[in-house]
Amino acid sequence: MPDHFEATEVVLDSRATGQVPAIAVSGLSKRVQDASGALTILDQVDFTVQAAETLAIVGASGSGKSTLLGLLAGLDSPSSGKVLLTGVDLYALDEDGRAAFRKEKLGFVFQSFQLLAHLTALENVMLPLELKGDREARAKAEAMLARVGLSSRLRHYPKFMSGGEQQRVALARAFVTEPPLLFADEPTGSLDAATGEQVIELMFTLNRERGSTLVLVTHDPSIAARCGRTITIAAGRLV
């Protein structure tokens, strides 16, 4: 694994400003084999996202939105193409290198929360800090849970929390390390409308406070409209 993350490329539209985009995707494709043969999930996707920008990825179910987000996060491997995050060629890193990069640079909010059932809310939020060796993990996690309105739920396990509370724990976990990049995959998909609105408002508020780059997958046009920019995926291609 490399000792550090080396910026290998800068896309053309950033050269005028001298700033490296937060995200630069070029020729990104994903193909898999199924019973009927080769299936193309993503086909030659290209786009850039600047630092502190908010981007919504929209499209019909099965269009490739979540696959694209997974590739941006290094959770899957593309068939071809490149993903540069803050100038780092993600797939030039090995699996351990991508995991280390995510630990340092990424926060991820899942539709299904992905909390560890055997850990309390506080322990779930402390975990990414502890993995980084942060000696102030408990204090920072407590402060972040207070920020999302869960000071009274620190010692509760996920099964004793509502869906909205679990998603707020997930938001606290994603933001607690103050990552420059935040990805969210249908963050309100498991919530009722009122709770979902509260979670989205909190997510955008936290994002503004920390100046991170936010990319979210959503089927909700009202959520997409709150982002600075929207891209649409249809049949694996940008529309």
PDB file of N, CA, C and O in Angstrom, residues 115 119-129 136-158 161-162 164-177 202 206 209-210:
ATOM      1  N   LEU A 115     -25.902   0.348  11.128  1.00  0.00           N
ATOM      2  CA  LEU A 115     -25.341   0.445  12.466  1.00  0.00           C
ATOM      3  C   LEU A 115     -24.986  -0.952  12.970  1.00  0.00           C
ATOM      4  O   LEU A 115     -25.607  -1.945  12.580  1.00  0.00           O
ATOM      5  N   LEU A 119     -23.409  -2.628  19.315  1.00  0.00           N
ATOM      6  CA  LEU A 119     -22.829  -1.405  19.873  1.00  0.00           C
ATOM      7  C   LEU A 119     -23.930  -0.400  20.174  1.00  0.00           C
ATOM      8  O   LEU A 119     -24.928  -0.316  19.454  1.00  0.00           O
ATOM      9  N   THR A 120     -23.747   0.385  21.234  1.00  0.00           N
ATOM     10  CA  THR A 120     -24.683   1.460  21.538  1.00  0.00           C
ATOM     11  C   THR A 120     -24.541   2.580  20.521  1.00  0.00           C
ATOM     12  O   THR A 120     -23.615   2.586  19.693  1.00  0.00           O
ATOM     13  N   ALA A 121     -25.453   3.540  20.594  1.00  0.00           N
ATOM     14  CA  ALA A 121     -25.358   4.703  19.707  1.00  0.00           C
ATOM     15  C   ALA A 121     -24.004   5.379  19.865  1.00  0.00           C
ATOM     16  O   ALA A 121     -23.338   5.713  18.872  1.00  0.00           O
ATOM     17  N   LEU A 122     -23.585   5.585  21.111  1.00  0.00           N
ATOM     18  CA  LEU A 122     -22.302   6.230  21.369  1.00  0.00           C
ATOM     19  C   LEU A 122     -21.151   5.408  20.796  1.00  0.00           C
ATOM     20  O   LEU A 122     -20.247   5.958  20.154  1.00  0.00           O
ATOM     21  N   GLU A 123     -21.185   4.113  20.992  1.00  0.00           N
ATOM     22  CA  GLU A 123     -20.101   3.253  20.496  1.00  0.00           C
ATOM     23  C   GLU A 123     -20.065   3.218  18.976  1.00  0.00           C
ATOM     24  O   GLU A 123     -18.985   3.185  18.373  1.00  0.00           O
ATOM     25  N   ASN A 124     -21.242   3.249  18.329  1.00  0.00           N
ATOM     26  CA  ASN A 124     -21.279   3.292  16.861  1.00  0.00           C
ATOM     27  C   ASN A 124     -20.605   4.551  16.336  1.00  0.00           C
ATOM     28  O   ASN A 124     -19.882   4.504  15.339  1.00  0.00           O
ATOM     29  N   VAL A 125     -20.846   5.674  16.993  1.00  0.00           N
ATOM     30  CA  VAL A 125     -20.273   6.938  16.529  1.00  0.00           C
ATOM     31  C   VAL A 125     -18.798   7.047  16.899  1.00  0.00           C
ATOM     32  O   VAL A 125     -17.995   7.638  16.166  1.00  0.00           O
ATOM     33  N   MET A 126     -18.419   6.452  18.011  1.00  0.00           N
ATOM     34  CA  MET A 126     -17.012   6.458  18.409  1.00  0.00           C
ATOM     35  C   MET A 126     -16.140   5.619  17.483  1.00  0.00           C
ATOM     36  O   MET A 126     -14.946   5.909  17.322  1.00  0.00           O
ATOM     37  N   LEU A 127     -16.724   4.586  16.879  1.00  0.00           N
ATOM     38  CA  LEU A 127     -15.929   3.593  16.157  1.00  0.00           C
ATOM     39  C   LEU A 127     -15.003   4.180  15.091  1.00  0.00           C
ATOM     40  O   LEU A 127     -13.801   3.873  15.083  1.00  0.00           O
ATOM     41  N   PRO A 128     -15.486   5.024  14.158  1.00  0.00           N
ATOM     42  CA  PRO A 128     -14.556   5.556  13.151  1.00  0.00           C
ATOM     43  C   PRO A 128     -13.446   6.410  13.737  1.00  0.00           C
ATOM     44  O   PRO A 128     -12.337   6.464  13.205  1.00  0.00           O
ATOM     45  N   LEU A 129     -13.725   7.074  14.857  1.00  0.00           N
ATOM     46  CA  LEU A 129     -12.690   7.855  15.527  1.00  0.00           C
ATOM     47  C   LEU A 129     -11.652   6.938  16.169  1.00  0.00           C
ATOM     48  O   LEU A 129     -10.444   7.191  16.102  1.00  0.00           O
ATOM     49  N   GLU A 136      -9.708  11.470  21.677  1.00  0.00           N
ATOM     50  CA  GLU A 136     -10.886  12.217  22.125  1.00  0.00           C
ATOM     51  C   GLU A 136     -12.166  11.642  21.523  1.00  0.00           C
ATOM     52  O   GLU A 136     -13.172  12.329  21.392  1.00  0.00           O
ATOM     53  N   ALA A 137     -12.129  10.352  21.174  1.00  0.00           N
ATOM     54  CA  ALA A 137     -13.254   9.732  20.482  1.00  0.00           C
ATOM     55  C   ALA A 137     -14.562   9.866  21.255  1.00  0.00           C
ATOM     56  O   ALA A 137     -15.599  10.232  20.693  1.00  0.00           O
ATOM     57  N   ARG A 138     -14.533   9.586  22.552  1.00  0.00           N
ATOM     58  CA  ARG A 138     -15.770   9.638  23.333  1.00  0.00           C
ATOM     59  C   ARG A 138     -16.340  11.061  23.378  1.00  0.00           C
ATOM     60  O   ARG A 138     -17.539  11.261  23.139  1.00  0.00           O
ATOM     61  N   ALA A 139     -15.505  12.024  23.672  1.00  0.00           N
ATOM     62  CA  ALA A 139     -15.987  13.401  23.771  1.00  0.00           C
ATOM     63  C   ALA A 139     -16.539  13.889  22.436  1.00  0.00           C
ATOM     64  O   ALA A 139     -17.592  14.549  22.384  1.00  0.00           O
ATOM     65  N   LYS A 140     -15.851  13.587  21.352  1.00  0.00           N
ATOM     66  CA  LYS A 140     -16.315  14.023  20.036  1.00  0.00           C
ATOM     67  C   LYS A 140     -17.617  13.326  19.654  1.00  0.00           C
ATOM     68  O   LYS A 140     -18.523  13.951  19.078  1.00  0.00           O
ATOM     69  N   ALA A 141     -17.722  12.036  19.970  1.00  0.00           N
ATOM     70  CA  ALA A 141     -18.943  11.298  19.642  1.00  0.00           C
ATOM     71  C   ALA A 141     -20.121  11.818  20.460  1.00  0.00           C
ATOM     72  O   ALA A 141     -21.237  11.971  19.936  1.00  0.00           O
ATOM     73  N   GLU A 142     -19.898  12.083  21.734  1.00  0.00           N
ATOM     74  CA  GLU A 142     -20.966  12.635  22.563  1.00  0.00           C
ATOM     75  C   GLU A 142     -21.424  13.994  22.034  1.00  0.00           C
ATOM     76  O   GLU A 142     -22.628  14.281  21.983  1.00  0.00           O
ATOM     77  N   ALA A 143     -20.483  14.828  21.641  1.00  0.00           N
ATOM     78  CA  ALA A 143     -20.830  16.150  21.110  1.00  0.00           C
ATOM     79  C   ALA A 143     -21.609  16.030  19.802  1.00  0.00           C
ATOM     80  O   ALA A 143     -22.563  16.784  19.557  1.00  0.00           O
ATOM     81  N   MET A 144     -21.224  15.073  18.960  1.00  0.00           N
ATOM     82  CA  MET A 144     -21.908  14.916  17.675  1.00  0.00           C
ATOM     83  C   MET A 144     -23.311  14.369  17.869  1.00  0.00           C
ATOM     84  O   MET A 144     -24.252  14.798  17.196  1.00  0.00           O
ATOM     85  N   LEU A 145     -23.469  13.452  18.802  1.00  0.00           N
ATOM     86  CA  LEU A 145     -24.810  12.927  19.078  1.00  0.00           C
ATOM     87  C   LEU A 145     -25.693  14.013  19.698  1.00  0.00           C
ATOM     88  O   LEU A 145     -26.898  14.065  19.432  1.00  0.00           O
ATOM     89  N   ALA A 146     -25.099  14.879  20.492  1.00  0.00           N
ATOM     90  CA  ALA A 146     -25.861  16.014  21.003  1.00  0.00           C
ATOM     91  C   ALA A 146     -26.294  16.921  19.862  1.00  0.00           C
ATOM     92  O   ALA A 146     -27.426  17.436  19.850  1.00  0.00           O
ATOM     93  N   ARG A 147     -25.424  17.094  18.881  1.00  0.00           N
ATOM     94  CA  ARG A 147     -25.728  17.955  17.734  1.00  0.00           C
ATOM     95  C   ARG A 147     -26.922  17.431  16.939  1.00  0.00           C
ATOM     96  O   ARG A 147     -27.687  18.222  16.374  1.00  0.00           O
ATOM     97  N   VAL A 148     -27.090  16.100  16.899  1.00  0.00           N
ATOM     98  CA  VAL A 148     -28.230  15.537  16.166  1.00  0.00           C
ATOM     99  C   VAL A 148     -29.408  15.231  17.096  1.00  0.00           C
ATOM    100  O   VAL A 148     -30.353  14.544  16.711  1.00  0.00           O
ATOM    101  N   GLY A 149     -29.349  15.750  18.323  1.00  0.00           N
ATOM    102  CA  GLY A 149     -30.480  15.651  19.234  1.00  0.00           C
ATOM    103  C   GLY A 149     -30.644  14.327  19.937  1.00  0.00           C
ATOM    104  O   GLY A 149     -31.765  13.953  20.313  1.00  0.00           O
ATOM    105  N   LEU A 150     -29.544  13.614  20.161  1.00  0.00           N
ATOM    106  CA  LEU A 150     -29.646  12.282  20.759  1.00  0.00           C
ATOM    107  C   LEU A 150     -28.838  12.143  22.045  1.00  0.00           C
ATOM    108  O   LEU A 150     -28.395  11.041  22.398  1.00  0.00           O
ATOM    109  N   SER A 151     -28.671  13.223  22.780  1.00  0.00           N
ATOM    110  CA  SER A 151     -27.916  13.155  24.033  1.00  0.00           C
ATOM    111  C   SER A 151     -28.516  12.160  25.018  1.00  0.00           C
ATOM    112  O   SER A 151     -27.787  11.544  25.814  1.00  0.00           O
ATOM    113  N   SER A 152     -29.828  11.992  24.964  1.00  0.00           N
ATOM    114  CA  SER A 152     -30.487  11.093  25.910  1.00  0.00           C
ATOM    115  C   SER A 152     -30.484   9.639  25.455  1.00  0.00           C
ATOM    116  O   SER A 152     -31.004   8.764  26.157  1.00  0.00           O
ATOM    117  N   ARG A 153     -29.899   9.380  24.280  1.00  0.00           N
ATOM    118  CA  ARG A 153     -29.952   8.012  23.726  1.00  0.00           C
ATOM    119  C   ARG A 153     -28.563   7.398  23.572  1.00  0.00           C
ATOM    120  O   ARG A 153     -28.391   6.404  22.859  1.00  0.00           O
ATOM    121  N   LEU A 154     -27.570   7.944  24.233  1.00  0.00           N
ATOM    122  CA  LEU A 154     -26.192   7.509  24.030  1.00  0.00           C
ATOM    123  C   LEU A 154     -26.004   6.025  24.269  1.00  0.00           C
ATOM    124  O   LEU A 154     -25.253   5.359  23.540  1.00  0.00           O
ATOM    125  N   ARG A 155     -26.662   5.478  25.274  1.00  0.00           N
ATOM    126  CA  ARG A 155     -26.428   4.091  25.671  1.00  0.00           C
ATOM    127  C   ARG A 155     -27.492   3.135  25.148  1.00  0.00           C
ATOM    128  O   ARG A 155     -27.562   1.979  25.569  1.00  0.00           O
ATOM    129  N   HIS A 156     -28.294   3.613  24.221  1.00  0.00           N
ATOM    130  CA  HIS A 156     -29.309   2.749  23.625  1.00  0.00           C
ATOM    131  C   HIS A 156     -28.721   1.979  22.442  1.00  0.00           C
ATOM    132  O   HIS A 156     -27.923   2.513  21.671  1.00  0.00           O
ATOM    133  N   TYR A 157     -29.160   0.735  22.304  1.00  0.00           N
ATOM    134  CA  TYR A 157     -28.762  -0.078  21.155  1.00  0.00           C
ATOM    135  C   TYR A 157     -29.719   0.192  19.998  1.00  0.00           C
ATOM    136  O   TYR A 157     -30.878   0.598  20.209  1.00  0.00           O
ATOM    137  N   PRO A 158     -29.274  -0.019  18.742  1.00  0.00           N
ATOM    138  CA  PRO A 158     -30.117   0.310  17.589  1.00  0.00           C
ATOM    139  C   PRO A 158     -31.516  -0.296  17.643  1.00  0.00           C
ATOM    140  O   PRO A 158     -32.492   0.358  17.239  1.00  0.00           O
ATOM    141  N   MET A 161     -34.195   1.837  19.116  1.00  0.00           N
ATOM    142  CA  MET A 161     -34.326   3.182  18.568  1.00  0.00           C
ATOM    143  C   MET A 161     -35.228   3.160  17.344  1.00  0.00           C
ATOM    144  O   MET A 161     -35.302   2.162  16.618  1.00  0.00           O
ATOM    145  N   SER A 162     -35.923   4.277  17.106  1.00  0.00           N
ATOM    146  CA  SER A 162     -36.762   4.390  15.908  1.00  0.00           C
ATOM    147  C   SER A 162     -35.887   4.509  14.662  1.00  0.00           C
ATOM    148  O   SER A 162     -34.674   4.748  14.751  1.00  0.00           O
ATOM    149  N   GLY A 164     -35.871   6.932  12.508  1.00  0.00           N
ATOM    150  CA  GLY A 164     -35.313   8.279  12.426  1.00  0.00           C
ATOM    151  C   GLY A 164     -34.139   8.461  13.364  1.00  0.00           C
ATOM    152  O   GLY A 164     -33.148   9.117  13.022  1.00  0.00           O
ATOM    153  N   GLU A 165     -34.230   7.873  14.561  1.00  0.00           N
ATOM    154  CA  GLU A 165     -33.119   7.962  15.505  1.00  0.00           C
ATOM    155  C   GLU A 165     -31.897   7.202  14.983  1.00  0.00           C
ATOM    156  O   GLU A 165     -30.760   7.694  15.086  1.00  0.00           O
ATOM    157  N   GLN A 166     -32.132   6.028  14.410  1.00  0.00           N
ATOM    158  CA  GLN A 166     -31.017   5.267  13.857  1.00  0.00           C
ATOM    159  C   GLN A 166     -30.335   6.024  12.723  1.00  0.00           C
ATOM    160  O   GLN A 166     -29.102   6.031  12.617  1.00  0.00           O
ATOM    161  N   GLN A 167     -31.125   6.692  11.875  1.00  0.00           N
ATOM    162  CA  GLN A 167     -30.518   7.434  10.773  1.00  0.00           C
ATOM    163  C   GLN A 167     -29.760   8.645  11.297  1.00  0.00           C
ATOM    164  O   GLN A 167     -28.733   9.033  10.738  1.00  0.00           O
ATOM    165  N   ARG A 168     -30.216   9.247  12.379  1.00  0.00           N
ATOM    166  CA  ARG A 168     -29.463  10.351  12.978  1.00  0.00           C
ATOM    167  C   ARG A 168     -28.151   9.864  13.588  1.00  0.00           C
ATOM    168  O   ARG A 168     -27.133  10.562  13.524  1.00  0.00           O
ATOM    169  N   VAL A 169     -28.157   8.667  14.161  1.00  0.00           N
ATOM    170  CA  VAL A 169     -26.896   8.070  14.627  1.00  0.00           C
ATOM    171  C   VAL A 169     -25.968   7.854  13.437  1.00  0.00           C
ATOM    172  O   VAL A 169     -24.769   8.143  13.501  1.00  0.00           O
ATOM    173  N   ALA A 170     -26.531   7.365  12.318  1.00  0.00           N
ATOM    174  CA  ALA A 170     -25.723   7.139  11.119  1.00  0.00           C
ATOM    175  C   ALA A 170     -25.141   8.455  10.595  1.00  0.00           C
ATOM    176  O   ALA A 170     -23.986   8.498  10.145  1.00  0.00           O
ATOM    177  N   LEU A 171     -25.926   9.527  10.638  1.00  0.00           N
ATOM    178  CA  LEU A 171     -25.417  10.836  10.237  1.00  0.00           C
ATOM    179  C   LEU A 171     -24.293  11.288  11.161  1.00  0.00           C
ATOM    180  O   LEU A 171     -23.265  11.796  10.697  1.00  0.00           O
ATOM    181  N   ALA A 172     -24.501  11.117  12.458  1.00  0.00           N
ATOM    182  CA  ALA A 172     -23.460  11.501  13.418  1.00  0.00           C
ATOM    183  C   ALA A 172     -22.179  10.721  13.151  1.00  0.00           C
ATOM    184  O   ALA A 172     -21.082  11.289  13.181  1.00  0.00           O
ATOM    185  N   ARG A 173     -22.302   9.442  12.881  1.00  0.00           N
ATOM    186  CA  ARG A 173     -21.123   8.609  12.587  1.00  0.00           C
ATOM    187  C   ARG A 173     -20.428   9.083  11.317  1.00  0.00           C
ATOM    188  O   ARG A 173     -19.201   9.128  11.244  1.00  0.00           O
ATOM    189  N   ALA A 174     -21.206   9.451  10.311  1.00  0.00           N
ATOM    190  CA  ALA A 174     -20.622   9.889   9.040  1.00  0.00           C
ATOM    191  C   ALA A 174     -19.903  11.221   9.176  1.00  0.00           C
ATOM    192  O   ALA A 174     -18.865  11.453   8.545  1.00  0.00           O
ATOM    193  N   PHE A 175     -20.448  12.128   9.994  1.00  0.00           N
ATOM    194  CA  PHE A 175     -19.895  13.479  10.101  1.00  0.00           C
ATOM    195  C   PHE A 175     -18.832  13.625  11.179  1.00  0.00           C
ATOM    196  O   PHE A 175     -18.083  14.595  11.168  1.00  0.00           O
ATOM    197  N   VAL A 176     -18.755  12.682  12.133  1.00  0.00           N
ATOM    198  CA  VAL A 176     -17.935  12.902  13.318  1.00  0.00           C
ATOM    199  C   VAL A 176     -16.448  13.042  13.008  1.00  0.00           C
ATOM    200  O   VAL A 176     -15.723  13.741  13.711  1.00  0.00           O
ATOM    201  N   THR A 177     -15.979  12.424  11.944  1.00  0.00           N
ATOM    202  CA  THR A 177     -14.566  12.551  11.578  1.00  0.00           C
ATOM    203  C   THR A 177     -14.309  13.759  10.687  1.00  0.00           C
ATOM    204  O   THR A 177     -13.176  13.974  10.244  1.00  0.00           O
ATOM    205  N   LEU A 202     -31.287  18.089   8.642  1.00  0.00           N
ATOM    206  CA  LEU A 202     -30.106  17.934   9.488  1.00  0.00           C
ATOM    207  C   LEU A 202     -28.870  17.654   8.646  1.00  0.00           C
ATOM    208  O   LEU A 202     -27.799  18.236   8.884  1.00  0.00           O
ATOM    209  N   LEU A 206     -25.603  20.108   8.633  1.00  0.00           N
ATOM    210  CA  LEU A 206     -24.271  19.634   9.009  1.00  0.00           C
ATOM    211  C   LEU A 206     -23.288  19.813   7.861  1.00  0.00           C
ATOM    212  O   LEU A 206     -22.131  20.187   8.061  1.00  0.00           O
ATOM    213  N   GLU A 209     -22.246  23.441   7.611  1.00  0.00           N
ATOM    214  CA  GLU A 209     -21.362  23.811   8.719  1.00  0.00           C
ATOM    215  C   GLU A 209     -19.935  23.342   8.480  1.00  0.00           C
ATOM    216  O   GLU A 209     -18.981  24.023   8.849  1.00  0.00           O
ATOM    217  N   ARG A 210     -19.785  22.181   7.862  1.00  0.00           N
ATOM    218  CA  ARG A 210     -18.464  21.582   7.720  1.00  0.00           C
ATOM    219  C   ARG A 210     -17.844  21.780   6.339  1.00  0.00           C
ATOM    220  O   ARG A 210     -16.687  21.440   6.119  1.00  0.00           O
TER     221      ARG A 210
END
